[in-house]
Each structure stands twice: as C-alpha cells, then as structure tokens.
Short mmCIF file of C-alpha atoms in Angstrom, two decimals:
data_model
loop_
_atom_site.label_atom_id
_atom_site.label_comp_id
_atom_site.label_asym_id
_atom_site.label_seq_id
_atom_site.Cartn_x
_atom_site.Cartn_y
_atom_site.Cartn_z
CA MET A 19 0.22 -0.12 -0.46
CA ALA A 20 1.73 3.22 -1.15
CA PRO A 21 1.69 5.78 1.37
CA PRO A 22 -0.19 9.35 1.07
CA SER A 23 0.95 12.37 0.20
CA ALA A 24 1.09 15.09 2.15
CA THR A 25 -0.76 17.15 -0.74
CA ASP A 26 -3.32 14.93 0.36
CA MET A 27 -2.36 14.12 3.29
CA PRO A 28 -6.04 14.28 5.76
CA SER A 29 -5.18 16.21 9.61
CA ILE A 30 -3.33 14.20 12.21
CA SER A 31 -6.11 14.05 15.36
CA ASP A 32 -8.10 12.70 11.20
CA ILE A 33 -5.72 10.19 10.74
CA GLN A 34 -5.60 8.79 14.50
CA ALA A 35 -9.73 9.41 13.98
CA GLU A 36 -9.79 6.68 11.06
CA THR A 37 -6.99 4.67 12.99
CA PHE A 38 -7.13 4.57 16.90
CA SER A 39 -10.59 3.85 18.14
CA GLY A 40 -8.86 5.68 21.49
CA PRO A 41 -5.16 7.32 21.00
CA LEU A 42 -2.66 6.50 23.84
CA SER A 43 -2.88 9.35 26.43
CA VAL A 44 -1.65 10.25 30.10
CA ASN A 45 -4.50 8.17 31.43
CA GLY A 46 -3.62 5.43 28.85
CA VAL A 47 -0.50 4.48 30.14
CA SER A 48 -1.72 2.13 33.47
CA THR A 49 -4.11 0.95 31.39
CA ARG A 50 -2.25 -0.16 28.12
CA ARG A 51 0.43 -1.40 31.04
CA ALA A 52 -1.79 -3.85 32.79
CA LYS A 53 -2.71 -5.25 30.18
CA ALA A 54 0.73 -6.31 28.29
CA PRO A 55 3.01 -8.93 28.35
CA LYS A 56 5.89 -9.64 31.44
CA MET A 57 8.56 -7.04 31.23
CA SER A 58 11.97 -8.97 30.19
CA GLY A 59 14.42 -6.14 32.13
CA GLY A 60 17.46 -8.35 33.15
CA ILE A 61 21.21 -7.71 32.21
CA ALA A 62 21.12 -6.87 28.09
CA ALA A 63 17.08 -8.08 27.76
CA HIS A 64 16.12 -7.42 24.10
CA ALA A 65 13.57 -4.75 24.06
CA SER A 66 11.65 -3.25 20.13
CA SER A 67 9.68 -0.43 20.88
CA ASP A 68 6.89 -3.30 19.33
CA MET A 69 6.51 -4.14 22.43
CA PHE A 70 5.56 -0.79 23.97
CA LYS A 71 3.31 0.88 21.12
CA SER A 72 -0.15 1.03 20.46
CA SER A 73 -0.55 -2.02 16.99
CA SER A 74 -1.58 0.47 14.29
CA HIS A 75 -1.42 -2.61 11.45
CA SER A 76 -4.56 -0.06 9.05
CA LYS A 77 -1.75 2.45 9.02
CA PRO A 78 0.41 1.42 6.23
CA LYS A 79 4.10 0.81 6.41
CA ALA A 80 6.91 3.40 5.69
CA LYS A 81 9.05 3.88 1.94
CA ARG A 82 12.29 1.08 2.17
CA TRP A 83 15.37 3.53 1.38
CA ASP A 84 18.78 0.88 1.07
CA TYR A 85 18.80 2.65 -1.96
CA ARG A 86 19.80 6.19 0.39
CA LEU A 87 22.26 3.42 2.84
CA ASN A 88 25.54 3.37 2.21
CA GLU A 89 28.17 1.06 1.68
CA GLU A 90 29.44 0.73 5.73
CA SER A 91 25.42 0.82 6.79
CA VAL A 92 24.61 -2.42 4.30
CA SER A 93 27.58 -3.97 5.26
CA ARG A 94 26.98 -4.37 9.46
CA LEU A 95 26.33 -7.50 10.40
CA ALA A 96 24.34 -8.21 14.17
CA CYS A 97 26.83 -7.79 16.97
CA SER A 98 27.25 -11.66 17.70
CA LEU A 99 27.96 -11.30 21.10
CA LYS A 100 25.26 -8.55 21.36
CA ALA A 101 22.47 -11.47 19.79
CA ALA A 102 23.70 -14.07 22.18
CA ALA A 103 21.97 -11.91 25.40
CA LYS A 104 18.01 -13.35 24.27
CA TYR A 105 18.81 -17.13 26.01
CA LEU A 106 19.66 -15.66 29.02
CA LYS A 107 16.46 -14.44 29.87
CA ASP A 108 15.82 -18.27 30.53
CA PRO A 109 16.33 -18.44 33.88
CA ASP A 110 17.67 -22.16 34.21
CA LEU A 111 20.10 -21.78 31.45
CA ILE A 112 23.61 -20.99 32.92
CA SER A 113 26.00 -19.05 31.41
CA LEU A 114 29.46 -19.81 30.44
CA GLY A 115 29.74 -17.94 27.05
CA GLY A 116 29.68 -14.27 27.52
CA GLY A 117 31.80 -11.74 29.27
CA LEU A 118 29.78 -10.34 31.38
CA PRO A 119 31.78 -9.32 34.57
CA SER A 120 29.46 -10.02 38.32
CA SER A 121 27.76 -7.55 39.91
CA GLU A 122 28.97 -9.02 43.01
CA TYR A 123 32.26 -6.66 41.78
CA TYR A 124 30.99 -3.15 41.98
CA PRO A 125 30.81 -0.61 44.56
CA PHE A 126 28.10 0.53 44.45
CA GLU A 127 25.40 -0.95 47.22
CA GLU A 128 22.59 2.13 46.31
CA ILE A 129 22.45 5.07 44.65
CA ASN A 130 19.87 7.59 46.99
CA VAL A 131 18.77 11.00 44.72
CA LYS A 132 17.00 13.73 46.21
CA VAL A 133 14.47 15.66 43.37
CA PRO A 134 11.12 17.32 43.42
CA ILE A 135 8.20 16.60 42.41
CA PRO A 136 6.43 18.73 39.80
CA SER A 137 3.48 20.73 40.51
CA THR A 138 0.12 21.95 38.21
CA SER A 139 0.53 25.22 39.66
CA PRO A 140 4.35 26.61 38.60
CA GLU A 141 3.34 29.04 42.04
CA ALA A 142 3.55 26.16 44.27
CA ASP A 143 6.13 24.58 46.40
CA SER A 144 7.28 21.70 44.36
CA PRO A 145 7.57 18.23 47.76
CA ASP A 146 11.25 17.17 47.59
CA VAL A 147 11.37 12.59 47.83
CA LEU A 148 13.99 10.60 47.74
CA MET A 149 14.79 7.44 45.32
CA THR A 150 16.53 4.57 46.23
CA THR A 151 17.59 1.75 43.68
CA GLY A 152 19.41 -1.30 45.41
CA LYS A 153 21.78 -3.08 44.30
CA HIS A 154 19.43 -6.24 43.80
CA ASP A 155 15.74 -4.75 43.07
CA ILE A 156 14.76 -6.04 41.03
CA ARG A 157 15.17 -10.42 42.23
CA ASP A 158 13.83 -8.18 45.65
CA GLY A 159 10.79 -7.68 44.31
CA LYS A 160 10.99 -3.77 44.72
CA SER A 161 11.87 -2.44 40.76
CA LEU A 162 11.42 -4.29 37.94
CA TYR A 163 15.85 -2.05 37.02
CA ASP A 164 18.30 -1.51 39.46
CA ILE A 165 21.73 -1.44 40.10
CA HIS A 166 22.90 -5.45 39.79
CA VAL A 167 21.27 -4.77 35.86
CA ALA A 168 21.96 -1.08 35.23
CA LEU A 169 25.89 -1.23 35.33
CA ASN A 170 26.51 -4.08 33.14
CA TYR A 171 26.35 -4.83 29.44
CA GLY A 172 23.43 -3.78 28.10
CA GLN A 173 21.29 -3.77 24.46
CA ALA A 174 22.82 -0.79 21.74
CA THR A 175 18.27 0.06 22.01
CA GLY A 176 19.12 0.86 25.53
CA SER A 177 17.26 -0.67 28.64
CA PRO A 178 13.16 -2.15 28.15
CA GLN A 179 12.10 -0.09 30.73
CA LEU A 180 12.95 3.48 29.72
CA LEU A 181 12.53 1.91 26.17
CA ARG A 182 9.59 1.66 27.19
CA PHE A 183 9.34 5.34 28.53
CA VAL A 184 10.10 6.70 24.52
CA THR A 185 8.26 4.87 23.55
CA GLU A 186 5.17 5.82 24.97
CA HIS A 187 6.76 9.57 25.27
CA THR A 188 6.85 9.49 21.51
CA GLU A 189 3.24 7.94 20.34
CA ILE A 190 1.78 10.23 23.94
CA VAL A 191 2.92 13.18 21.63
CA HIS A 192 4.11 12.66 18.31
CA ASP A 193 1.90 9.55 16.73
CA PRO A 194 4.00 8.37 13.67
CA PRO A 195 1.15 8.31 11.05
CA TYR A 196 2.78 5.76 9.77
CA GLN A 197 3.35 1.86 10.70
CA ASP A 198 6.67 0.26 11.48
CA TRP A 199 8.39 3.05 13.77
CA GLN A 200 10.42 2.65 16.32
CA CYS A 201 12.37 4.32 18.62
CA SER A 202 16.44 3.26 19.77
CA LEU A 203 18.35 5.39 22.67
CA THR A 204 21.36 7.25 22.01
CA VAL A 205 23.40 9.16 23.62
CA GLY A 206 22.63 12.47 23.08
CA ASN A 207 21.75 13.99 19.53
CA THR A 208 25.44 14.45 18.10
CA SER A 209 26.64 11.52 18.32
CA ALA A 210 23.38 10.35 17.41
CA LEU A 211 23.64 12.79 14.19
CA ASP A 212 27.31 11.35 13.89
CA VAL A 213 25.47 7.75 13.39
CA ALA A 214 23.23 8.86 10.58
CA LEU A 215 25.60 10.34 9.00
CA ARG A 216 28.09 7.41 8.88
CA MET A 217 24.63 5.53 7.72
CA PHE A 218 23.73 8.55 4.89
CA THR A 219 26.77 10.33 3.41
CA THR A 220 29.63 9.13 1.95
CA ARG A 221 32.40 11.13 0.94
CA GLY A 222 32.30 13.71 -1.30
CA ASP A 223 27.94 14.37 -0.69
CA TYR A 224 26.64 17.47 0.07
CA ILE A 225 23.59 17.71 3.07
CA MET A 226 21.32 20.31 2.85
CA SER A 227 20.31 22.42 6.29
CA GLU A 228 19.50 26.42 7.65
CA GLU A 229 22.03 28.74 6.62
CA TYR A 230 22.51 29.42 9.51
CA THR A 231 23.15 26.41 12.22
CA PHE A 232 24.26 24.47 15.22
CA VAL A 233 28.25 24.51 14.18
CA SER A 234 28.82 21.28 15.70
CA ALA A 235 26.15 19.98 12.97
CA VAL A 236 29.31 21.58 10.34
CA GLU A 237 32.16 20.26 12.17
CA THR A 238 31.06 15.73 12.40
CA ALA A 239 29.77 16.04 8.85
CA ALA A 240 33.30 17.97 7.76
CA PRO A 241 35.74 14.94 8.43
CA MET A 242 33.81 12.45 6.33
CA GLY A 243 34.03 14.99 3.61
CA VAL A 244 30.21 16.32 3.86
CA LYS A 245 29.34 19.91 3.08
CA VAL A 246 26.64 21.61 3.88
CA ILE A 247 24.34 23.63 2.21
CA GLY A 248 23.39 26.73 3.29
CA ILE A 249 19.31 27.25 3.10
CA LYS A 250 18.25 30.81 3.00
CA MET A 251 15.67 31.51 6.22
CA ASP A 252 12.89 34.01 7.36
CA GLU A 253 11.77 34.13 10.68
CA GLU A 254 10.14 31.20 10.64
CA GLY A 255 13.43 29.13 10.01
CA LEU A 256 14.31 27.40 6.71
CA ILE A 257 12.51 28.38 4.17
CA ALA A 258 10.84 25.61 2.02
CA SER A 259 10.76 27.77 -1.07
CA SER A 260 14.31 28.67 -1.27
CA MET A 261 15.16 24.65 -0.72
CA ASP A 262 12.65 23.56 -3.11
CA GLN A 263 14.95 26.49 -5.85
CA LEU A 264 17.51 25.23 -5.16
CA LEU A 265 16.91 21.22 -5.68
CA SER A 266 15.33 22.69 -9.23
CA ASP A 267 17.63 24.08 -10.52
CA TRP A 268 21.12 21.77 -9.54
CA ASN A 269 22.48 21.30 -12.44
CA GLU A 270 24.72 17.63 -11.32
CA LYS A 271 26.69 17.45 -14.60
CA GLU A 272 27.68 21.52 -14.85
CA ARG A 273 28.28 21.34 -10.92
CA GLY A 274 30.44 17.98 -11.06
CA ILE A 275 28.28 16.78 -7.41
CA LYS A 276 24.92 14.69 -6.96
CA LYS A 277 21.88 16.54 -6.41
CA PRO A 278 22.02 16.78 -2.49
CA TRP A 279 18.79 14.43 -1.31
CA LEU A 280 19.47 14.83 2.72
CA LEU A 281 18.53 17.77 5.20
CA TYR A 282 19.13 18.35 8.55
CA THR A 283 17.03 20.93 10.05
CA VAL A 284 16.36 22.44 13.95
CA PRO A 285 12.76 22.89 13.73
CA SER A 286 12.18 24.42 16.78
CA GLY A 287 14.17 27.31 18.68
CA GLN A 288 16.58 27.17 15.67
CA ASN A 289 20.12 26.84 17.00
CA PRO A 290 21.69 29.85 16.21
CA THR A 291 18.66 31.91 15.62
CA GLY A 292 15.63 30.65 17.71
CA ALA A 293 13.36 30.49 14.69
CA THR A 294 10.94 27.98 14.60
CA GLN A 295 8.90 26.58 11.77
CA SER A 296 4.99 26.66 11.39
CA LEU A 297 2.60 24.09 11.59
CA GLN A 298 2.31 25.46 7.60
CA ARG A 299 6.27 26.00 7.06
CA ARG A 300 6.93 22.41 8.17
CA ARG A 301 4.45 20.94 5.64
CA ASP A 302 6.07 23.06 3.10
CA ILE A 303 8.99 21.65 3.94
CA TYR A 304 7.41 17.96 4.32
CA ARG A 305 6.57 19.30 0.69
CA CYS A 306 9.25 19.82 -0.27
CA ALA A 307 10.97 16.81 0.59
CA GLN A 308 8.75 14.67 -0.85
CA LYS A 309 8.66 16.42 -4.62
CA HIS A 310 12.81 15.87 -4.73
CA ASP A 311 12.70 12.46 -2.60
CA VAL A 312 14.53 14.31 0.42
CA TYR A 313 15.21 13.00 3.58
CA ILE A 314 15.01 14.88 7.47
CA PHE A 315 17.20 15.06 9.93
CA GLU A 316 14.50 16.56 12.02
CA ASP A 317 17.03 17.62 14.93
CA GLU A 318 14.55 19.22 18.47
CA PRO A 319 15.99 19.32 21.54
CA TYR A 320 14.52 21.85 22.42
CA TYR A 321 10.90 20.77 21.16
CA PHE A 322 9.58 21.37 25.16
CA LEU A 323 11.21 24.61 25.78
CA GLN A 324 8.65 25.85 23.02
CA MET A 325 7.66 29.29 25.19
CA GLN A 326 4.83 31.57 25.59
CA PRO A 327 3.99 34.21 22.91
CA TYR A 328 6.29 37.53 23.47
CA THR A 329 3.91 40.36 23.78
CA GLY A 330 6.35 42.60 25.47
CA PRO A 331 6.66 45.34 29.04
CA ASN A 332 3.79 45.61 31.44
CA SER A 333 0.88 43.66 28.98
CA PRO A 334 -0.96 41.00 30.23
CA ASP A 335 0.72 37.52 30.11
CA ILE A 336 -1.11 34.93 28.69
CA PRO A 337 -2.37 31.89 30.23
CA PRO A 338 0.22 28.55 30.69
CA PRO A 339 -1.05 25.32 29.68
CA THR A 340 -0.86 23.61 33.10
CA ASN A 341 -0.97 20.14 32.26
CA SER A 342 -0.20 17.67 29.31
CA VAL A 343 -3.29 18.08 27.16
CA GLU A 344 -3.87 21.81 26.90
CA LEU A 345 0.67 21.44 26.42
CA LEU A 346 0.13 19.50 23.23
CA LYS A 347 -1.61 22.02 22.34
CA SER A 348 -0.17 24.50 22.62
CA VAL A 349 3.32 23.36 21.28
CA VAL A 350 3.55 22.50 17.39
CA PRO A 351 3.32 19.25 15.94
CA SER A 352 7.07 18.20 14.76
CA LEU A 353 8.35 16.42 11.32
CA LEU A 354 7.68 12.96 12.94
CA SER A 355 3.46 13.56 12.98
CA ILE A 356 2.71 14.26 10.16
CA ASP A 357 5.56 11.77 7.83
CA VAL A 358 3.75 9.62 5.57
CA ASP A 359 6.30 7.90 4.55
CA GLY A 360 8.80 7.59 7.27
CA ARG A 361 11.50 10.11 5.63
CA VAL A 362 12.72 11.89 8.95
CA LEU A 363 14.21 10.37 10.99
CA ARG A 364 14.42 12.65 14.64
CA MET A 365 16.42 12.92 17.04
CA ASP A 366 15.44 13.27 20.97
CA SER A 367 17.53 13.92 23.99
CA PHE A 368 16.27 14.18 27.80
CA SER A 369 20.00 17.39 27.68
CA LYS A 370 18.02 19.81 27.78
CA THR A 371 14.98 19.52 29.03
CA ILE A 372 16.31 17.32 32.73
CA ALA A 373 20.50 17.35 32.02
CA PRO A 374 23.29 17.07 29.19
CA GLY A 375 25.41 14.94 30.44
CA LEU A 376 23.70 11.95 31.54
CA ARG A 377 24.08 11.99 27.11
CA THR A 378 20.91 10.61 26.66
CA GLY A 379 18.80 10.87 24.51
CA TRP A 380 16.60 8.63 21.21
CA ILE A 381 15.43 8.54 17.69
CA THR A 382 12.21 7.66 16.37
CA ALA A 383 12.85 6.50 12.65
CA PRO A 384 11.39 3.49 10.32
CA GLU A 385 12.05 0.10 11.55
CA GLN A 386 14.57 -0.57 9.33
CA ILE A 387 16.61 2.71 8.76
CA VAL A 388 16.90 1.98 13.31
CA GLU A 389 17.75 -1.34 12.62
CA ARG A 390 20.53 -0.21 10.59
CA TYR A 391 21.32 2.63 13.36
CA VAL A 392 21.19 -0.15 16.61
CA ARG A 393 23.86 -2.42 14.43
CA HIS A 394 26.53 1.10 14.27
CA HIS A 395 25.65 1.56 17.69
CA GLU A 396 26.13 -1.96 18.96
CA VAL A 397 29.69 -2.05 18.12
CA SER A 398 29.88 2.24 18.69
CA THR A 399 29.02 3.64 21.93
CA GLN A 400 26.47 0.62 23.08
CA GLY A 401 24.20 3.59 24.17
CA PRO A 402 24.16 5.58 27.39
CA ALA A 403 26.19 4.96 30.68
CA GLY A 404 23.57 2.63 32.70
CA LEU A 405 24.20 4.53 35.98
CA SER A 406 22.50 7.62 33.71
CA GLN A 407 19.96 4.96 32.41
CA LEU A 408 19.08 3.89 36.01
CA ILE A 409 18.50 7.65 37.14
CA LEU A 410 16.52 8.25 34.57
CA TYR A 411 13.83 5.15 35.23
CA LYS A 412 13.71 5.92 38.25
CA LEU A 413 12.82 9.86 38.31
CA LEU A 414 10.78 10.15 34.27
CA ASP A 415 8.83 5.97 35.10
CA GLU A 416 8.79 4.90 38.97
CA THR A 417 8.97 7.79 40.19
CA TRP A 418 6.79 10.95 37.99
CA GLY A 419 5.44 8.91 35.20
CA HIS A 420 4.49 10.76 32.15
CA ASP A 421 1.40 13.63 34.13
CA LYS A 422 4.24 15.28 36.00
CA TYR A 423 6.84 14.71 33.24
CA PHE A 424 4.96 17.15 31.44
CA ASN A 425 3.95 19.17 34.74
CA TRP A 426 8.03 19.45 34.77
CA LEU A 427 7.95 20.45 30.76
CA CYS A 428 5.22 23.03 31.25
CA ASN A 429 6.76 24.13 34.59
CA LEU A 430 9.71 24.92 32.32
CA ARG A 431 8.68 26.47 30.00
CA LEU A 432 7.04 29.28 31.74
CA ASP A 433 10.18 29.30 33.66
CA TYR A 434 12.23 29.74 30.34
CA THR A 435 9.36 31.72 28.90
CA LYS A 436 11.05 34.47 32.21
CA ARG A 437 13.68 34.76 30.50
CA ARG A 438 13.41 34.87 27.74
CA ASP A 439 10.87 37.96 28.26
CA ILE A 440 13.36 39.33 30.82
CA MET A 441 16.91 39.53 27.41
CA CYS A 442 14.10 41.06 25.14
CA TYR A 443 12.90 43.40 27.83
CA ALA A 444 16.60 44.54 27.68
CA CYS A 445 17.32 44.63 24.40
CA GLU A 446 14.47 47.06 24.15
CA GLU A 447 16.00 49.09 27.39
CA TYR A 448 19.79 49.04 26.08
CA LEU A 449 20.06 48.51 22.30
CA PRO A 450 20.37 51.47 20.24
CA SER A 451 16.87 50.27 18.45
CA GLU A 452 19.05 52.26 15.43
CA VAL A 453 20.94 49.38 13.99
CA VAL A 454 20.16 46.80 15.92
CA SER A 455 16.82 44.72 15.24
CA TRP A 456 15.51 41.32 16.02
CA VAL A 457 12.19 38.76 16.95
CA PRO A 458 11.49 37.99 20.24
CA PRO A 459 12.13 33.97 19.54
CA MET A 460 9.14 31.85 20.58
CA ALA A 461 10.73 28.12 21.25
CA GLY A 462 14.92 27.04 22.53
CA MET A 463 17.43 28.84 25.04
CA PHE A 464 18.39 31.19 21.99
CA HIS A 465 17.68 35.28 20.63
CA TRP A 466 19.43 36.02 18.13
CA ILE A 467 20.50 40.12 17.54
CA LYS A 468 21.00 41.32 13.78
CA ILE A 469 23.20 44.81 13.93
CA ASP A 470 22.88 46.96 10.20
CA TRP A 471 26.30 47.07 10.44
CA GLN A 472 26.80 49.23 7.20
CA GLN A 473 25.39 52.36 9.13
CA HIS A 474 29.43 51.26 11.02
CA PRO A 475 31.02 55.36 10.24
CA HIS A 476 33.82 53.24 8.76
CA ALA A 477 31.60 50.95 6.71
CA SER A 478 33.62 51.66 3.08
CA SER A 479 37.00 50.47 4.34
CA LYS A 480 35.87 47.90 6.79
CA THR A 481 34.18 44.45 6.50
CA MET A 482 31.09 42.79 8.09
CA LEU A 483 33.40 40.06 8.91
CA GLU A 484 36.21 43.11 10.47
CA ILE A 485 33.18 44.74 12.59
CA GLU A 486 32.00 42.30 13.77
CA ASP A 487 35.00 41.79 15.17
CA GLU A 488 35.08 44.60 16.59
CA ILE A 489 32.00 44.69 18.98
CA PHE A 490 33.06 40.56 19.45
CA HIS A 491 35.89 42.24 21.39
CA ALA A 492 33.90 46.25 22.49
CA GLY A 493 32.06 43.82 24.84
CA ILE A 494 34.53 41.41 25.51
CA ASP A 495 36.40 44.92 27.19
CA ARG A 496 33.71 45.26 28.73
CA GLY A 497 32.78 42.43 30.27
CA VAL A 498 29.49 40.24 27.92
CA LEU A 499 30.81 37.08 25.82
CA ALA A 500 27.95 37.50 22.31
CA ALA A 501 28.51 34.22 20.28
CA LYS A 502 28.91 36.14 16.22
CA GLY A 503 27.05 34.68 14.29
CA SER A 504 29.81 34.43 11.15
CA TRP A 505 30.70 31.00 13.95
CA PHE A 506 26.80 29.62 12.65
CA ARG A 507 27.20 29.96 8.59
CA ALA A 508 26.93 26.46 6.97
CA GLU A 509 28.92 27.41 4.42
CA ALA A 510 31.78 29.74 5.55
CA ASP A 511 32.26 32.22 2.97
CA GLY A 512 27.45 32.79 3.56
CA GLY A 513 25.83 35.29 4.65
CA LYS A 514 26.44 38.85 4.01
CA ASP A 515 24.33 40.64 7.52
CA LEU A 516 26.17 40.61 11.02
CA HIS A 517 24.32 38.42 13.61
CA PHE A 518 25.10 37.55 17.88
CA ARG A 519 23.82 35.21 19.18
CA MET A 520 23.10 35.44 23.12
CA THR A 521 21.63 32.29 25.41
CA PHE A 522 19.08 33.22 28.52
CA ALA A 523 20.00 30.19 29.85
CA ALA A 524 22.13 29.76 32.54
CA GLU A 525 22.58 33.48 34.06
CA SER A 526 20.62 34.84 36.20
CA LEU A 527 17.63 37.42 35.69
CA ASP A 528 19.99 40.11 37.00
CA LYS A 529 23.09 39.28 34.62
CA ILE A 530 21.00 38.56 31.82
CA LYS A 531 20.03 42.77 32.29
CA GLU A 532 23.67 43.54 32.92
CA ALA A 533 24.60 42.17 30.49
CA ILE A 534 22.22 43.19 28.03
CA ARG A 535 23.49 47.09 29.36
CA ARG A 536 27.09 46.58 28.74
CA LEU A 537 26.50 44.90 24.95
CA GLY A 538 24.45 48.08 24.46
CA GLU A 539 27.33 50.16 25.56
CA ALA A 540 29.90 47.90 23.53
CA VAL A 541 27.28 47.90 19.71
CA ARG A 542 27.16 51.78 20.52
CA ALA A 543 31.14 52.18 21.22
CA VAL A 544 31.58 50.99 17.96
CA PHE A 545 29.69 52.84 16.46
CA LEU A 546 30.17 55.81 18.00
CA LEU A 547 27.04 57.06 19.16
CA GLN A 548 25.29 58.52 21.30
CA GLU A 549 22.48 57.27 24.53
CA ASN A 550 20.15 58.76 22.89
CA GLY A 551 21.46 56.89 18.96
CA HIS A 552 22.76 59.76 17.38
CA LEU A 553 26.34 59.00 14.74
CA LYS A 554 28.74 60.98 17.85
CA VAL A 555 29.95 61.50 13.63
CA GLY A 556 30.12 59.73 10.11
CA GLY A 557 27.01 58.07 9.00
CA ALA A 558 23.28 60.06 8.82
CA SER A 559 22.10 61.10 11.85
#
C-alpha cells in the first residue's frame, strides 16, 4: 500500500480517528501496561518499541530506504555477542558464553537521589522525595530496574525499562502516521547525528541545512568529507521555496556534484537563530522533501522549550498550559507527526529538559533505519551509560510518571518564557534600535540579533567580519561575551548580514539584564553612537 502524499494528507486528528479507536494518552498508559506481557528486564535484555506501542495495522508501512543507505551501513552485521544475550532470559540457563562481570564486584550497593515532584501549579512549592535504588531490587521485588542490571552490559537499543517510557512518550506526543516506527536510545543528539551521517552519506556528498546552523553539525560532517549547503531563512526558519528552487535548479553535470537529498534541520528554537517553523512551514518543507525525495534529520532538543507568546513589557500574560493535554495543544506538531512516508529520522534528547551530562536521548525512525542504526551502535558507543538510564527510569517512570513529566515541562516552559522576556525587555531598553533589530524567539535558549553593519562610520573601508570582530572584542572589554553569527554559517563564505547569538538559559536574571546593558555600550562605542542613538561622527544622524 503506497502512503498518501503530503499534499493530500488529512489533519493529524483525522489520521488518528481513522486508525485508532483511542490513541495513547497519559491516562491510558497504566491500562496499556496492565494488558501487556511482563517486561523482561534482566541483564542485556532485548527490547523493541513494538513491545510497548499501539497496534496500528491500519496505518501504511514506511517506504524502504535501501537506495539511500551507504555501503558501510548496508554491510554491518548483527553483533554476535549482543545477539547471544537473547538466551539469557531462560532462568535455568548457566551462561559461560559472555564476558559479563559479576555485580558482586560493583562497589555500589545503593544510590539515593533527591528530586522534586512537579506540581500542576507553577506557583506551588514542589516537595522533594528521595529516590533509592539498590543492587538487587529486581530480585527483591522492589523495582523493575536495579544496579545489578543497569551497570552491566546492555543492548544498543537501551534498557527495556527506559525504552518503554520514551516509546510511550513518542506515541503520546507525535503518534507517527505510519505503522513500523521504532525508537532506540542514543548518547545524545550529537552522537545520533554522527551515526546517522555515517549511515547515509559518502565522501563528497552535500547535505542541506539552514544557512545558519548548529556548528557541531557542520564540524561532524566535515571530516567525513561531507559539505553543507545553507538554505535561506526567515523568522520561521528554513524557507521551503528556497530549498525547492535550489533542488529544482541543480545541474549535476555543471556542478560535478550529486544533487543533495539529505536535510538536517532544527525546527523548534533553531540553534543559533531561535527561529521556530510553523505547522504550515513544516508541511511545506515536508512536501518539498517528497517532491525531491529528500530524507530529513529532524534534530529537536528544544521541542519542549517552546514558550509563551511574547507580548512585550507591561502587557498581560497569556494563560499558560498546566497539563499534558494543554501543553500538547500549545506546541507546534513535529515533522515526525506528519511523516506519512517514514522519511524523517527524529532526534530527541533529555539534555535540555533534564540534564546534558546524562548523555541520553533517542531516535525515532522506520524499523529499517533503526535496525541499521542499532547495528552501528552495537560496536561503537553501545548506548547511554547504565547509571544515566537507571536514574532517568527511577525519575521519569517510577517517581514522576508521564503526567508529572509533563508538569515538569509545563513549568520549564514558564521559566524559559520568563528568561526570554527579561532578555528581550533588556534589549528594548539598552540596545540602540537604530542599528540593532531582532525577532523574539518562540522556543529554545537563544536570542538572535541583527546589526546593520553598513551604518558603521567606516563601513566603506571595513568588511562585515571586521566590524563583527570589533563589536565582539568591545563586548569582551566591557565584560560580556556574545557569540559571533559567523561562527554558525553553514557555508564559510555564506551570509552578508551581521548577527550575534545570546543565550538566556544559564545566567541569573540580573546578570542577563546587565550583560545586555554592557553589549549596548559596546555597540554604541563601535558605532560612535550617543545614548540617544545619534552618530557622534560619520554617517547620518
């Protein structure tokens, strides 16, 4: 059965109504689990998302992508030692085959971590509870996961315990509209991108991204001999018509380079620009991908850092979402949620919603792609650290559950909104509007400002990069560091505009305001502006 085209695609709610009597919700998780077979969560236990997601036989299957996978990916075989672990589920089996150390020699008997219990009210105090995990909690009937299992070797898909949670979360949030989707845990999105590039690209390939992009993505691709072509952007991020024009006009004979067929994009709170693609923009990008048979890497670490609409200083706040239903109505649907072909490999991460040092995330893609990904993972990173998986399971599954995790995300949304607002208010107060402009970000951690460098008194004799460097060092001299926009170019010689990226995620609110004040001083000094914005010398007043 061929999947429908995106141009004829019904709304997400229509798809769900046609294929499910009741799509998975937060309240339906406990019922789903009660009906499921008992989880096999021992050492190196095998797991698949099929064990934890809804039956969806009425949905189409994903396209096959054999012709897009490279020789390295196609040639990978299953790891023999990992495959043998399937026999360990037999309790009567005496194993002499694996290199698994005995947990008797782990110097960890118990781990205790104090965590908050997120409230549905952001104003309410969150009580703390102590999470405790012991070495043999599974044997003693206290938990489905323990130190004995977590600190031994595991499968590259991740532990069944945490894989179940992320699979359920993915279905609740995105409900991919094809049948054979799978999840697999990763060591964060940078590692996931590295593996994905090694699966799909070959030396000499070009891939597409936003014209300003996550610098580590470019730096990951470069040693592989893969170059990045930047697609024009506006306040909603990547412009689909620009991507279509690039691909439609591509002449392989003239360029001597194959037509790009891979897109790397950060749709929500894009790094560095903070731009967020609207639903219509995502549909346009997806239709363009179908037209040119483009495969998409959807990198979404900031998806749940979508914020409240910016209303400006002294304006009334818009009521925020306070539960999972309201939150999921407030976020822009993902590319994964409209992916009728299985042409999206989505990368999610706990780095921005929990903690980056856990180095834990997950991918969602068609079964064929995830299987190839796992083959690579088996002989490289092998998956997130067992301690990280154990702590996340104890937090997300045993202590919070899906409902309180969404409470946490609701509260995170408000905190980031407040930080974004403080930075934008400070920009309005301290930055000279005659030369500096910006669009308040709707998601993510970054504020992207544009500086009209051609109003610099020596613009006729200095390059844009020289003026950018002058502003950067003027900021350093005044005690503020803002990231140069040129650092984030997809193409080294791309872009004629001068930008700076600033993050509002880490510093205190007072320091954010003070940093913008210092940056305003730096810009005024470089442009020879007085406090009222007029030029001291040179240029028009």
